[in-house]
Coordinates of C-alpha atoms and ligand atoms in Angstrom, one line a residue:
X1 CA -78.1 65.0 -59.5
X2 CA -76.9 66.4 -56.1
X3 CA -78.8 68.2 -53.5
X4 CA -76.8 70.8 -51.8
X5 CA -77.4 73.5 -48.9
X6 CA -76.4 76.8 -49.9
X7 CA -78.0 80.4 -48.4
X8 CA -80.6 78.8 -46.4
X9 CA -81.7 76.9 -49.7
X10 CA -81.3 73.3 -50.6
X11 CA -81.3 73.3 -54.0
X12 CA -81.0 70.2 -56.7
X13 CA -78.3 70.6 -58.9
X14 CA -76.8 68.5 -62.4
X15 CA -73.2 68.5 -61.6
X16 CA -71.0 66.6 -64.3
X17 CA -67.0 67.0 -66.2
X18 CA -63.9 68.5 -65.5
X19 CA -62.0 71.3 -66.2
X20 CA -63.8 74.9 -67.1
X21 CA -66.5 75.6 -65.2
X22 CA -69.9 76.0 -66.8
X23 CA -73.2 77.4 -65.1
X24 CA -76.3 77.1 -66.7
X25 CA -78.7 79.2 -65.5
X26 CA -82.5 78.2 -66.6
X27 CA -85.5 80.5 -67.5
X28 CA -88.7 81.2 -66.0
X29 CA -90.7 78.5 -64.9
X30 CA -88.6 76.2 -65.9
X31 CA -85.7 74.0 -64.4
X32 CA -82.0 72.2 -65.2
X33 CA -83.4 70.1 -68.0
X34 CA -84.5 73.2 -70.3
X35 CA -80.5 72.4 -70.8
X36 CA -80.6 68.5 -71.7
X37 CA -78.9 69.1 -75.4
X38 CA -76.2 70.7 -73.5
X39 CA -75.6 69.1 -70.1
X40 CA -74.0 65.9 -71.4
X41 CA -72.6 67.6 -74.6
X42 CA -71.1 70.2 -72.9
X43 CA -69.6 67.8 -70.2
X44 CA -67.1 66.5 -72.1
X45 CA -65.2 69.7 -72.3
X46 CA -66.3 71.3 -68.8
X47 CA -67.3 71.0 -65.5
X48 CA -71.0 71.8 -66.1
X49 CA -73.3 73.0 -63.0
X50 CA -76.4 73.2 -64.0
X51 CA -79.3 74.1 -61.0
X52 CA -82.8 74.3 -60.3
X53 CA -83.4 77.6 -59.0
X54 CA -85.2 78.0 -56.2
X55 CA -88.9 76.7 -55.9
X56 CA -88.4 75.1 -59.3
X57 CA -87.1 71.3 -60.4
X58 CA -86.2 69.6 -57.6
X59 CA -85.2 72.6 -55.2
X60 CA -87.6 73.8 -52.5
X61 CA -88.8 77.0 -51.5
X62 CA -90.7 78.8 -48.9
X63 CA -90.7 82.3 -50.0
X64 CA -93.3 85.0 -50.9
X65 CA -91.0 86.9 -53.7
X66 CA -87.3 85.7 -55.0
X67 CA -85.6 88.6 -56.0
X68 CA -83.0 88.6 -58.9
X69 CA -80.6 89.2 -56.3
X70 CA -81.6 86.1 -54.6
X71 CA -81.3 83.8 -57.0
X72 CA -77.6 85.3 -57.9
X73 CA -76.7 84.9 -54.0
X74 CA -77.9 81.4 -54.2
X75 CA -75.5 80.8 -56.6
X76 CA -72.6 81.7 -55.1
X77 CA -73.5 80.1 -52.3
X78 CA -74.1 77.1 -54.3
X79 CA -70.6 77.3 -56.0
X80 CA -68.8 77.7 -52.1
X81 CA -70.4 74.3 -51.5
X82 CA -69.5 73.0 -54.6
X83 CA -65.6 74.2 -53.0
X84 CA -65.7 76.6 -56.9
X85 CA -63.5 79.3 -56.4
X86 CA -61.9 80.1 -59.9
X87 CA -64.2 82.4 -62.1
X88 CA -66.8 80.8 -64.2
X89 CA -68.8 80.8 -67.3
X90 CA -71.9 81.7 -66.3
X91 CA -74.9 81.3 -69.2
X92 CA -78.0 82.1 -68.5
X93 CA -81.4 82.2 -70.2
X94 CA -84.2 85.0 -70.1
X95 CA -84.8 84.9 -66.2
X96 CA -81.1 83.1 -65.9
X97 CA -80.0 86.5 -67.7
X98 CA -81.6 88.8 -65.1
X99 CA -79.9 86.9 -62.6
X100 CA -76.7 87.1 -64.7
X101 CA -76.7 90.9 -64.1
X102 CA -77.2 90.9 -60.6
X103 CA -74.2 87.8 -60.1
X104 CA -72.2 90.1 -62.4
X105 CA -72.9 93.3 -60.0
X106 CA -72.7 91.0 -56.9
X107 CA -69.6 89.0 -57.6
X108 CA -67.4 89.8 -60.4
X109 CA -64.6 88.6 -59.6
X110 CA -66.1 84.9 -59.8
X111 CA -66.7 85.7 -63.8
X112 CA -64.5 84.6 -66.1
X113 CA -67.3 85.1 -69.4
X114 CA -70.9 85.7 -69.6
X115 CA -73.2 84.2 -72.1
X116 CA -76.4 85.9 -72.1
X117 CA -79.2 84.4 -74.1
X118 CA -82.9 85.5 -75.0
X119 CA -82.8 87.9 -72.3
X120 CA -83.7 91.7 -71.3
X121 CA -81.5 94.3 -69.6
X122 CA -84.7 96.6 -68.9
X123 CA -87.4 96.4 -66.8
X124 CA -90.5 95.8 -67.1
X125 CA -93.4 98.8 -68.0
X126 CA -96.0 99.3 -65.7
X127 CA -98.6 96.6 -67.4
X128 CA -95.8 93.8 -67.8
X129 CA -95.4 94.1 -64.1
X130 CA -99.2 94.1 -63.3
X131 CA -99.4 90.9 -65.8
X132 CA -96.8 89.0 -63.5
X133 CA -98.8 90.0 -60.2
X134 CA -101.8 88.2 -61.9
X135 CA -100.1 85.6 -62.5
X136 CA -98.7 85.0 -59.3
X137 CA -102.1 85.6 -57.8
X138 CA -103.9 83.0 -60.5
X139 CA -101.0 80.7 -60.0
X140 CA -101.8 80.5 -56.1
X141 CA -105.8 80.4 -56.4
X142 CA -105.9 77.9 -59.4
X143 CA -102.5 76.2 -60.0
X144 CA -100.0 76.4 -62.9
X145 CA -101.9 74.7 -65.4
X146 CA -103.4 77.4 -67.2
X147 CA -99.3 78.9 -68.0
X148 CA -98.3 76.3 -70.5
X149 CA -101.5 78.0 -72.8
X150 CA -100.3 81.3 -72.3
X151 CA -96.6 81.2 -72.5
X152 CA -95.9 78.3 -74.8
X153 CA -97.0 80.3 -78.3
X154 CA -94.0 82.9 -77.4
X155 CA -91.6 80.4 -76.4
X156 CA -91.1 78.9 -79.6
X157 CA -90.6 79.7 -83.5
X158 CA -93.4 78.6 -85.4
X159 CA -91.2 75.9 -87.0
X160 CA -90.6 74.2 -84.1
X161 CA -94.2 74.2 -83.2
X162 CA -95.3 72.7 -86.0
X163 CA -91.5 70.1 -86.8
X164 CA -90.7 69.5 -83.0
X165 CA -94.0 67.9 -81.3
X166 CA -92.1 66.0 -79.3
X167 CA -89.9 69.1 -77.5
X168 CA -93.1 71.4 -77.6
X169 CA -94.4 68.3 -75.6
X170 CA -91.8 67.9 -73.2
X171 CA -91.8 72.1 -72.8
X172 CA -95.4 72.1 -72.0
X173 CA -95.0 69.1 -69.0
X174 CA -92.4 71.3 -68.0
X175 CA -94.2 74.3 -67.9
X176 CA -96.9 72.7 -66.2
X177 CA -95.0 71.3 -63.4
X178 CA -94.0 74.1 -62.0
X179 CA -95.5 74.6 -58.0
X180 CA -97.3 77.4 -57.8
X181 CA -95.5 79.1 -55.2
X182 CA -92.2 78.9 -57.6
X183 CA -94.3 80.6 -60.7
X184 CA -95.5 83.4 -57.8
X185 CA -92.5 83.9 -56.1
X186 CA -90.6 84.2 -59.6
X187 CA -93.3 86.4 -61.3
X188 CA -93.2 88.7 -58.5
X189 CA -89.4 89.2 -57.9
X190 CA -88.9 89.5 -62.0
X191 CA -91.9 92.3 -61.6
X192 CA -89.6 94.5 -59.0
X193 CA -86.4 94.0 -61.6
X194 CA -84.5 97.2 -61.8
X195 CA -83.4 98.4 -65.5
X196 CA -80.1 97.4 -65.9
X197 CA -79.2 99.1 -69.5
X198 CA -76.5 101.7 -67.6
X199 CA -74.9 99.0 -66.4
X200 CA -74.1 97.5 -69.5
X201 CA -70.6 99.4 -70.7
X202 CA -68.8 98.7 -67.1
X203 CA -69.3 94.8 -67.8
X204 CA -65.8 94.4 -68.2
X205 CA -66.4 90.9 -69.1
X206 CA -65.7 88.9 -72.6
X207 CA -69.6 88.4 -73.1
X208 CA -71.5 86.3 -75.6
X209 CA -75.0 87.3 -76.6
X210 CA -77.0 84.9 -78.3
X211 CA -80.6 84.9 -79.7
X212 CA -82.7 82.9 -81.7
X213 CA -84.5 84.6 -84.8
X214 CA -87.7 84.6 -84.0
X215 CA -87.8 84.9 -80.3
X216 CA -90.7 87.6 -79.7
X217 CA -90.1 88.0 -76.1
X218 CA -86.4 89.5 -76.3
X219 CA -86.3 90.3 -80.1
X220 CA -82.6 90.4 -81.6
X221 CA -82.8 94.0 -82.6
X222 CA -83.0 94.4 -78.4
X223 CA -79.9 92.2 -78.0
X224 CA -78.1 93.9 -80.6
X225 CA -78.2 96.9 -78.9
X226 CA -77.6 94.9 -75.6
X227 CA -74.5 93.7 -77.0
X228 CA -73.4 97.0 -79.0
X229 CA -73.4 98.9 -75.2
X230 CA -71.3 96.1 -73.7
X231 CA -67.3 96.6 -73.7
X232 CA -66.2 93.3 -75.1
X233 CA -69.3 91.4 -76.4
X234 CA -70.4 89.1 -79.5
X235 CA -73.8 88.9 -80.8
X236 CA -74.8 85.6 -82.2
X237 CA -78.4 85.0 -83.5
X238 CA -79.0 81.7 -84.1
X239 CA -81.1 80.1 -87.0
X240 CA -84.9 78.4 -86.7
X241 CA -84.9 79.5 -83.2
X242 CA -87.2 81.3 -80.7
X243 CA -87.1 82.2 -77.2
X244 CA -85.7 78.6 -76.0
X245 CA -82.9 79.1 -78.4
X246 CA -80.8 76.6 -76.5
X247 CA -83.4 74.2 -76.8
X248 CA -84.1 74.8 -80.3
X249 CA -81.1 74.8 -82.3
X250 CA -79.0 72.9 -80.0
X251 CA -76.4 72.2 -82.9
X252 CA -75.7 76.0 -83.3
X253 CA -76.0 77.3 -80.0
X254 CA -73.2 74.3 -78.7
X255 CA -70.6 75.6 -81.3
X256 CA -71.1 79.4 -80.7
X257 CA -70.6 78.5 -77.0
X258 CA -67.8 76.6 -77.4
X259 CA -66.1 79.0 -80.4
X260 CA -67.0 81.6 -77.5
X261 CA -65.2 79.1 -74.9
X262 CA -62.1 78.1 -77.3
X263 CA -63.1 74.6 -76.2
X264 CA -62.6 72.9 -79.9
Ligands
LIG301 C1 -88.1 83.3 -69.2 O1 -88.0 82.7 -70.3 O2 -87.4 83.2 -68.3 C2 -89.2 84.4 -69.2 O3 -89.8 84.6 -70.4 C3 -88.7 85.6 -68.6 C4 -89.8 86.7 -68.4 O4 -91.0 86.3 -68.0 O5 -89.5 87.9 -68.5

């Protein structure tokens, strides 16, 4: 792991390979190792960056709200100091997909593909928005420990609950180590998220959309559509899978990437 400065942030970041660059962007409140079937894996045909945003993992923060935007500007500031200048493959999950729009609107010319997994292109309606303000306000008063109960029954598909122990296990330490301000500043910059659906058929990039079958908080039939309005896009939904397809069904989600990739 590396610690680099980048937009007034020093953030921790899993750095590893050659070649084609990867950039695995995490979801919400997780960090870098929501990626561990992939980082190694997916080393030994690309140069994969894979950070903790800001607040989360190993990166700091001192911030009230982190706006999509934000976290997008933090990572091209993070791939100047990494001396990255040709485009990239930029994955990201859930909140690593709101933060794939706004990299995409900010910088495309650093894109070479998109992978966009589990993840929304609108915003969110008046309660989910109120919902994330609680939780920012709960997370400051109380801690994070209550999240794990909350969030972990939607993360995953009910196989994997009851087949998996050990990654539900390793999801809810996760989960729970988040630091409060990171859960608050997250919640409340994913609360002021523009919808981003017109954007959609001027991303001019090959894109890959991947989902797992039972995720309940982006359903396929939403990331269907997502990928039916984009211009040159694949729609993947991968088997025994929820929200943390990645995680999940590693086996299936490392060969559509790489089929996506042409690294075989
Ligand atoms: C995530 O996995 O990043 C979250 O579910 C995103 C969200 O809260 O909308």
């Amino acid at each position: 792991m590396r610690q680099v400065h980048c937009n007034g942030q020093q953030l921790q970041v899993f750095d590893e390979g050659h070649g084609p660059v990867l950039l695995l962007v995490h979801g919400f409140p997780l960090d870098h190792t929501m990626w561990k079937p992939q980082l190694a894996e997916l080393a030994k045909d690309a140069r994969v960056i894979a950070p903790d945003l800001r607040g989360f993992g190993g990166s700091l923060i001192n911030d009230h709200t982190v706006l999509m935007e934000q976290y997008a500007d933090d990572l091209a500031g993070l791939l100047d100091q990494l001396e990255i200048d040709q485009p990239v493959v930029f994955c990201g999950l859930s909140m690593g997909g709101y933060i794939a729009w706004q990299f995409w609107k900010r910088y495309p010319a650093r894109l070479e593909k998109l992978i966009v997994c589990d993840t929304r292109a609108v915003n969110d309606s008046p309660e989910v928005a109120r919902g994330r303000q609680l939780m920012a306000e709960r997370a400051m008063r109380e801690g994070t420990g209550f999240i794990a109960e909350t969030m972990l029954p939607k993360l995953l598909a009910p196989d994997t609950h009851t087949q998996c122990p050990e990654l539900v296990d390793d999801l809810r330490k996760l989960v729970a180590s988040a630091s409060p301000m990171s859960v608050a500043a997250a919640q409340r910059g994913m609360s002021q998220r523009v919808d981003v659906s017109g954007w959609l058929p001027n991303i001019n990039v090959p894109t890959l959309v991947i989902c797992g079958q039972y995720d309940v908080v982006s359903p396929c039939e939403e990331m269907r559509d997502i990928a039916a309005a984009l211009p040159d896009a694949v729609f993947v939904e991968l088997n025994d899978a929820g929200h943390m397809a990645p995680l999940e069904n590693p086996a299936e989600f490392n060969l559509a990437l790489r089929d996506f990739c042409e690294w075989r």
